[in-house]
Coordinates of C-alpha atoms and ligand atoms in Angstrom, one line a residue:
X7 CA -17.3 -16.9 -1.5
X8 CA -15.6 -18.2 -4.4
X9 CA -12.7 -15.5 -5.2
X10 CA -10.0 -15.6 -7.7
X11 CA -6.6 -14.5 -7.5
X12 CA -4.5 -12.1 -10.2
X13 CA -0.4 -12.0 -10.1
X14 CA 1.1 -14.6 -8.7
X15 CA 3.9 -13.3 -7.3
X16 CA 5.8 -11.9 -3.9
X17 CA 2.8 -10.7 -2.0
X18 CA 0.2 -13.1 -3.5
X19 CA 2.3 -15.8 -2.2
X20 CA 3.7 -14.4 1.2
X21 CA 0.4 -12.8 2.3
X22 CA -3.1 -13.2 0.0
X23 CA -2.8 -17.0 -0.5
X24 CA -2.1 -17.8 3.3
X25 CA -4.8 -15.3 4.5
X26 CA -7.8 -16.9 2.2
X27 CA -6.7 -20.3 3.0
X28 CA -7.6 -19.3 6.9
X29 CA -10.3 -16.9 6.3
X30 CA -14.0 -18.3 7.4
X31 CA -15.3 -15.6 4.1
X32 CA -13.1 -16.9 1.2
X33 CA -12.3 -19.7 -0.4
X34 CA -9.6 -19.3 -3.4
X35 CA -11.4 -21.3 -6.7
X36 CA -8.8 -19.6 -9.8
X37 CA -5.2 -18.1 -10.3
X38 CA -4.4 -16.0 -13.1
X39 CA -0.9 -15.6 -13.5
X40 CA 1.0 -15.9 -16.5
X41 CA 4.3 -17.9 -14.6
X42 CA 3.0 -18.3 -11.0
X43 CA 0.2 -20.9 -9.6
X44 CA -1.5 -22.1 -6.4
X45 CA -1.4 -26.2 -5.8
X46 CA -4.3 -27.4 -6.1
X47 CA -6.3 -24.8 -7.3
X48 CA -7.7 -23.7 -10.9
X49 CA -5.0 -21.8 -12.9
X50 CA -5.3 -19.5 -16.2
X51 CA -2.4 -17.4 -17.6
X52 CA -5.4 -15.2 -19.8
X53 CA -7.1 -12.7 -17.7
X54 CA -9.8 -12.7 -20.2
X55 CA -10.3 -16.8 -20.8
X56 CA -11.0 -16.7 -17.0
X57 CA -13.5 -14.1 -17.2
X58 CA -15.4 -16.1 -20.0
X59 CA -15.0 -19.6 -18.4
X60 CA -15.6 -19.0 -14.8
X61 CA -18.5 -16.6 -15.1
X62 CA -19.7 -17.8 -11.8
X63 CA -16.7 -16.2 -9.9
X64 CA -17.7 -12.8 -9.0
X65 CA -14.8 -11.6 -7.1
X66 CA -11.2 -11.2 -7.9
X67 CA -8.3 -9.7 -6.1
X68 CA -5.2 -8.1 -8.4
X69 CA -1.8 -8.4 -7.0
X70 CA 0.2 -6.8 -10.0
X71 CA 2.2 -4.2 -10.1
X72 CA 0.0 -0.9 -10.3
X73 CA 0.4 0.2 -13.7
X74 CA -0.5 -3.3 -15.5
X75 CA -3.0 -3.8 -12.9
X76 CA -5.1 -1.0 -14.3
X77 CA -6.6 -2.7 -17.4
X78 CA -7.2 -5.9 -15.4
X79 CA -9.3 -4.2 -12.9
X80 CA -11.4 -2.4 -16.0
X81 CA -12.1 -5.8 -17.3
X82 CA -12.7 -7.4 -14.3
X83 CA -15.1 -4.4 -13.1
X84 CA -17.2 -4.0 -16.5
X85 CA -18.0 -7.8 -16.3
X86 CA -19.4 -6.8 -13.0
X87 CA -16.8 -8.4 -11.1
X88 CA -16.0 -6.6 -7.3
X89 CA -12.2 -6.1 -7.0
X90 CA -9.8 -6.1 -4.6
X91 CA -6.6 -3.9 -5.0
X92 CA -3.4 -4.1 -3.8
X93 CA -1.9 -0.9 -2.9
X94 CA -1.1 1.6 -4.6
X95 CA -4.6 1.7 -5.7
X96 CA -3.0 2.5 -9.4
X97 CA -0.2 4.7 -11.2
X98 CA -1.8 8.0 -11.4
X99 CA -4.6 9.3 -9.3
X100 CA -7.5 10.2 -12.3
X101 CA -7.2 6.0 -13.0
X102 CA -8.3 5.1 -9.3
X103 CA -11.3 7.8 -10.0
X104 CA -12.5 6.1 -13.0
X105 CA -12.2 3.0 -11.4
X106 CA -14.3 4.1 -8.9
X107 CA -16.7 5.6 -11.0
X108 CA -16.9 2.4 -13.2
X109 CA -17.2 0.3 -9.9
X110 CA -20.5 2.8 -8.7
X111 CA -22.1 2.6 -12.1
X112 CA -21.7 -1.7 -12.3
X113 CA -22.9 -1.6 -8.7
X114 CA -20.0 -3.9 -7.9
X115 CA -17.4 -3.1 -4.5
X116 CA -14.2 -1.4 -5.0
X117 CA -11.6 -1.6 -2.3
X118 CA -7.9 0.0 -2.4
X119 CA -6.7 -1.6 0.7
X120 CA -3.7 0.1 2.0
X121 CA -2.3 -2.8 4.4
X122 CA -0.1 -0.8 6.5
X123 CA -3.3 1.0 8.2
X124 CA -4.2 -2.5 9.3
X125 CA -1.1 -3.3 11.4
X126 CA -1.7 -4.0 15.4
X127 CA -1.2 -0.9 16.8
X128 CA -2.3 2.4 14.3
X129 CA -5.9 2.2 15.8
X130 CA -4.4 2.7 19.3
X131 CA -2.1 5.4 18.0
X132 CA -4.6 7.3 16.5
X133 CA -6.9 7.2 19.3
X134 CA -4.5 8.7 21.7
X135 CA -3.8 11.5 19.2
X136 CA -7.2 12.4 19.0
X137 CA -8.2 15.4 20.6
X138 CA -4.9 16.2 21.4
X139 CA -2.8 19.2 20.0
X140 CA -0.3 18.0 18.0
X141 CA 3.2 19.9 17.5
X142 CA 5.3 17.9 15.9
X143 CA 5.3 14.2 13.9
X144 CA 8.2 12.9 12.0
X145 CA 8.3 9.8 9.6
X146 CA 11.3 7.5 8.9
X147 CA 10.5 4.7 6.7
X148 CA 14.5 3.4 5.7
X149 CA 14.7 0.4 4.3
X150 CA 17.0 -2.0 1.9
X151 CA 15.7 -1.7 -1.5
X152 CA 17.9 -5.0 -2.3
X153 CA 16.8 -7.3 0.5
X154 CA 12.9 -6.4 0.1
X155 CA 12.7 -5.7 -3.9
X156 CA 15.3 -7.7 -5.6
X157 CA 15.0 -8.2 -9.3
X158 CA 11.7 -5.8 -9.2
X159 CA 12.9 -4.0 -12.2
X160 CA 9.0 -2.4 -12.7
X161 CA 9.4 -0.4 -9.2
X162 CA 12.0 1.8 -10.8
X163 CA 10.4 2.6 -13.8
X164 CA 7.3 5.1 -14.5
X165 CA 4.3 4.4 -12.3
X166 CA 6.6 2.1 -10.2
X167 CA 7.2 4.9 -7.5
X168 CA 10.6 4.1 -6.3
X169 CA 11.2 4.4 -2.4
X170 CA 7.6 5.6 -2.8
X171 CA 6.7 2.0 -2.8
X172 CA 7.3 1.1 0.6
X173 CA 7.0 5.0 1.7
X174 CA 3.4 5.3 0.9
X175 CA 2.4 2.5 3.4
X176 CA 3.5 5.2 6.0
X177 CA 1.3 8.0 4.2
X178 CA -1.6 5.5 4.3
X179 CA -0.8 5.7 8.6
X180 CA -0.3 9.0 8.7
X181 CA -3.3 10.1 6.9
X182 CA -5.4 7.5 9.1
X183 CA -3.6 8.8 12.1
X184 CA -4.5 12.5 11.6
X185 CA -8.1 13.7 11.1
X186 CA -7.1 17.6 9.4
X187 CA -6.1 17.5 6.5
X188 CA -2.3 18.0 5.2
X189 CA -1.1 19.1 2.1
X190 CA 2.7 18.4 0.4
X191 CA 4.5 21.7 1.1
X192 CA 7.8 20.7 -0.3
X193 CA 10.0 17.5 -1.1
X194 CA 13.1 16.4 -2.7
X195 CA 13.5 13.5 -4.7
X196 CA 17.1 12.0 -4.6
X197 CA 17.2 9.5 -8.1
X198 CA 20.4 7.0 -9.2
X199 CA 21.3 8.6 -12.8
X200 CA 20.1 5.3 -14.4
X201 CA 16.7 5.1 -12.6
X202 CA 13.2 6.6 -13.4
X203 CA 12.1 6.7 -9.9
X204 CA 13.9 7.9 -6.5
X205 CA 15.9 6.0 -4.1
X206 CA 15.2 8.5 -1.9
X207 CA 13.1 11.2 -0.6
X208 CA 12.3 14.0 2.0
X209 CA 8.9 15.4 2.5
X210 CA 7.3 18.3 4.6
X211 CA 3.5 19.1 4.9
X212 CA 1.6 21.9 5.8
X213 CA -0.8 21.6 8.7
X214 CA -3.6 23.6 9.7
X215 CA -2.9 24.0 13.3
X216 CA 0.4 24.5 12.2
X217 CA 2.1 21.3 13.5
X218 CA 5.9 20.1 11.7
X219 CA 5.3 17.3 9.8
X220 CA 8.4 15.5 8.0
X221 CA 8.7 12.3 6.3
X222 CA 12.3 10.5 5.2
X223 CA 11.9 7.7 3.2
X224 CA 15.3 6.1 2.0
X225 CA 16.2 2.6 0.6
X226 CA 19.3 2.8 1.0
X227 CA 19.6 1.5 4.6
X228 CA 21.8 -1.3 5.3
X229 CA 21.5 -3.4 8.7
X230 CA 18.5 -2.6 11.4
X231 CA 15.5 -1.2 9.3
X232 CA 13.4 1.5 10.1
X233 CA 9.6 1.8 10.1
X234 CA 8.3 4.3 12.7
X235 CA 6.4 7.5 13.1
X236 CA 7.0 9.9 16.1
X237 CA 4.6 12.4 17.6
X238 CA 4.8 15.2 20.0
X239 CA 1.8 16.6 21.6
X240 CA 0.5 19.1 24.3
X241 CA 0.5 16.1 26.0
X242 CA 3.1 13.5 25.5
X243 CA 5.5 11.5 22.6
X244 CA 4.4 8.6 21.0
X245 CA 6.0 6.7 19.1
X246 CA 4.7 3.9 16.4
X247 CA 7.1 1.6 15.2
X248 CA 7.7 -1.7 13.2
X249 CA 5.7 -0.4 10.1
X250 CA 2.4 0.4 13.1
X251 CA 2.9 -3.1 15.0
X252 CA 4.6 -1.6 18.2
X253 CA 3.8 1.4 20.3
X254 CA 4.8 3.0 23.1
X255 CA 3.3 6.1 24.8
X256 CA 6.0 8.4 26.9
X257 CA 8.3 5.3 27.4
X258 CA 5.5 3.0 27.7
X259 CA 4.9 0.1 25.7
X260 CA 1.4 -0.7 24.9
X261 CA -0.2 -4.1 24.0
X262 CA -2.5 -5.1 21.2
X263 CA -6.0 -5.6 21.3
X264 CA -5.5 -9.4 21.8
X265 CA -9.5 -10.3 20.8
X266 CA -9.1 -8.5 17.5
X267 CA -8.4 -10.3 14.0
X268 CA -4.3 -10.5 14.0
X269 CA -2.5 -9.3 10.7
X270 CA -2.9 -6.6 8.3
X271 CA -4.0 -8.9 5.3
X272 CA -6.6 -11.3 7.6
X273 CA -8.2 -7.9 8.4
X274 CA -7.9 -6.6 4.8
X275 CA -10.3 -10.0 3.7
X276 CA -12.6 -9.6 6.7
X277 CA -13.2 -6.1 5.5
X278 CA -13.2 -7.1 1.8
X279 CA -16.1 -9.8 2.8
X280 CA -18.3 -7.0 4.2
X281 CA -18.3 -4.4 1.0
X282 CA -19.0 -7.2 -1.2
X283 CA -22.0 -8.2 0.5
X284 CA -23.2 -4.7 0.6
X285 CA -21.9 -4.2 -3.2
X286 CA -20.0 -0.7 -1.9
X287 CA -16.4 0.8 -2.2
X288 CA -13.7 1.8 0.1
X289 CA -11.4 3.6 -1.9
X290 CA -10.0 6.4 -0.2
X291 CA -7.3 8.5 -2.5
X292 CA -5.8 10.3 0.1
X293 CA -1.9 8.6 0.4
X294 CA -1.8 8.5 -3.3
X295 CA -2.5 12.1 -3.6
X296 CA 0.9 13.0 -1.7
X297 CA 3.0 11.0 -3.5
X298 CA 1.2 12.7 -7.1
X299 CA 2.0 15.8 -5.3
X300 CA 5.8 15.0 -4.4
X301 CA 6.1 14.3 -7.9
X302 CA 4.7 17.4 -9.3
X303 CA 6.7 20.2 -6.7
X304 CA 9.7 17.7 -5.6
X305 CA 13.0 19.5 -6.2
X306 CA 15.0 16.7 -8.3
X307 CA 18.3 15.9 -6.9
X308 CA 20.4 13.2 -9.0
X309 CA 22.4 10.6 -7.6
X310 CA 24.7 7.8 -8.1
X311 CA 23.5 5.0 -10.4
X312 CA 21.8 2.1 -8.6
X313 CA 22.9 -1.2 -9.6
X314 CA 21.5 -4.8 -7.6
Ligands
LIG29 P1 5.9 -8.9 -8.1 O1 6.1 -10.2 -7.4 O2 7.0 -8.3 -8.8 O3 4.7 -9.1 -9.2 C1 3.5 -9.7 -8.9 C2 3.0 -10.5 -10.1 O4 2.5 -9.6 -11.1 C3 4.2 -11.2 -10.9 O5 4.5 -12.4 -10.3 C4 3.6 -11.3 -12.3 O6 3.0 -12.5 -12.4 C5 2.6 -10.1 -12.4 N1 3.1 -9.1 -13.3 C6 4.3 -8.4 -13.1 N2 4.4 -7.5 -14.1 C7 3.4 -7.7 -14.9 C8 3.0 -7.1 -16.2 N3 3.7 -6.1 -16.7 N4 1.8 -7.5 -16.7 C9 1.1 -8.5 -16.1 N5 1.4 -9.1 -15.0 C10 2.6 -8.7 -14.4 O7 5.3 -7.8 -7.2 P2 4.8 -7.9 -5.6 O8 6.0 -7.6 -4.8 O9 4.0 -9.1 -5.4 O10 3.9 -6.5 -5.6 C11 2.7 -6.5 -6.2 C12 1.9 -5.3 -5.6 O11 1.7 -5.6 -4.2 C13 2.6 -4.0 -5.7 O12 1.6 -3.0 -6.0 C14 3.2 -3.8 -4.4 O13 3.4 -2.4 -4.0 C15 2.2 -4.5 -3.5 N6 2.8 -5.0 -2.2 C16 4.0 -5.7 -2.2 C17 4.5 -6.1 -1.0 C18 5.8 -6.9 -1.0 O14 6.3 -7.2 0.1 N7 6.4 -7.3 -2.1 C19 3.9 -5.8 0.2 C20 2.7 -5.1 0.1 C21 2.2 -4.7 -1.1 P3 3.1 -13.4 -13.8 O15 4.4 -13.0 -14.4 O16 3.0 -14.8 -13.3 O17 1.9 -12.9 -14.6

């Protein structure tokens, strides 16, 4: 299927462009990028003179930033087109609904894709945590906000989300990981005095069987980076690390399913291929929803100012 791209920018290029180009379902026919473009392939900087001259490409995948991404995905949806979003699925949690709701009325797909819950090992992880009691699971998602965002000026601003950003690709594991449902109990949000969004943040949810759940996001980590989940059980510790590509099980490292699809984006296309042919969405809300919640009870704690 023909399939056109939106945004050309850091994770068009370093992931969506090199996944079509090997996926058997896709084949990349337009760019739509006001500076950015794809050799060799069809390129537009108007969102809406590509909608009127390629009507016969039904499928597009947005790559903004989520809060210009919104309007693009209206447009593309009420021409009927099914769309593809990067995550987060949008800037506030009522816009993904009415995208949804627009996407069920056109009869088009809808997918929010949340990459992280695609890495190598998070099926295996959550398969040995099911049916086991869990006590205890702890997140720490630190990371250098100058090495992996430079010169991202939106991520700092409203709708941006700050160390969000990266932290709610661990949400999207944990709430794949865990089958009951958690809810925000309390967070702080630590933000540079000349920034709109935090550098940092501490989060703690409530579980129904009672289990402590932290998270500690920061982007202020210099050196090794960290990307890893931990969980104690009646049972055992896990421990999922490398953003869900490594895992090890009391000590024990455990391989990858070597005959599955490898890498998170691959996997995110082969998965996008099957709701557009059956014209249904995949949007689940559920990572979004903590970090709307962090925002609304997070105690505020101000900080120095952040400069690059
Ligand atoms: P980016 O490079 O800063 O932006 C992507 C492209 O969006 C830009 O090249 C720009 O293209 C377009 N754009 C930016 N602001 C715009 C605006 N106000 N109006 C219209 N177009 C605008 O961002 P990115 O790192 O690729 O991230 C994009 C999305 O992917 C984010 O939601 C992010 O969370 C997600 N993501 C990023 C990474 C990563 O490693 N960076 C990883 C996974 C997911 P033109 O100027 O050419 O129009």
């Amino acid at each position: 299927m023909d399939l056109a791209l939106v945004g050309i920018g850091k994770i068009a290029r370093d992931q969506h462009v090199p996944s079509l180009d090997a996926s058997p379902d896709w084949k990349l026919a337009a760019t739509i990028s006001r500076h950015g473009s794809v050799d060799g392939v069809e390129q537009f900087t108007s969102f809406e003179q590509f909608l009127d001259a390629r009507q016969d490409i039904r499928v597009v995948s947005l790559c903004l930033p989520p809060v210009p991404r919104f309007d693009y995905a209206v447009q593309a949806i009420a021409t009927g087109r099914h769309v593809m979003l990067e995550k987060p699925p949008g800037a506030s949690v009522a816009e993904c609904q009415k995208l949804l709701a627009m996407a069920r009325a056109q009869g088009v797909a809808l997918y929010a894709t949340w990459h992280s819950r695609e890495a190598a090992m998070v099926d295996a992880a959550r398969d040995w945590l099911a049916g086991q009691k869990l006590r205890k699971l702890t997140v720490t998602w630190q990371e250098d906000v100058r090495r992996w965002h430079p010169g991202q000026d939106w991520i700092w601003e409203p709708g941006g989300l700050g160390v969000f950003d990266p932290g709610i690709n661990a949400l999207s594991i944990v709430t794949k990981l865990l089958p009951d449902a958690l809810h925000l109990s309390a967070a702080e949000l630590i933000t540079p005095e000349n920034r709109q969004c935090p550098i940092a943040a501490k989060l703690r949810f409530a579980h129904p069987h009672g289990a402590d759940i932290r998270a500690d996001f920061d982007w202020r980590k210099e050196g090794d980076q960290i990307w890893r989940i931990e969980a104690e059980t009646d049972s055992g510790r896990m421990t999922l690390d490398a953003g869900g590509a490594q895992l090890s099980i009391n000590g024990v490292p455990q391989q990858s399913d070597s005959a599955a699809l490898s890498g998170e984006y691959p996997r995110l296309y082969a998965r996008f291929a099957e709701l557009v042919a059956s014209g249904s969405c995949d949007v689940d809300l559920a990572p979004l929803r903590h970090v709307a919640d962090a925002f609304m009870i997070g105690r505020r704690e101000i900080t120095a100012p952040f400069h690059e």
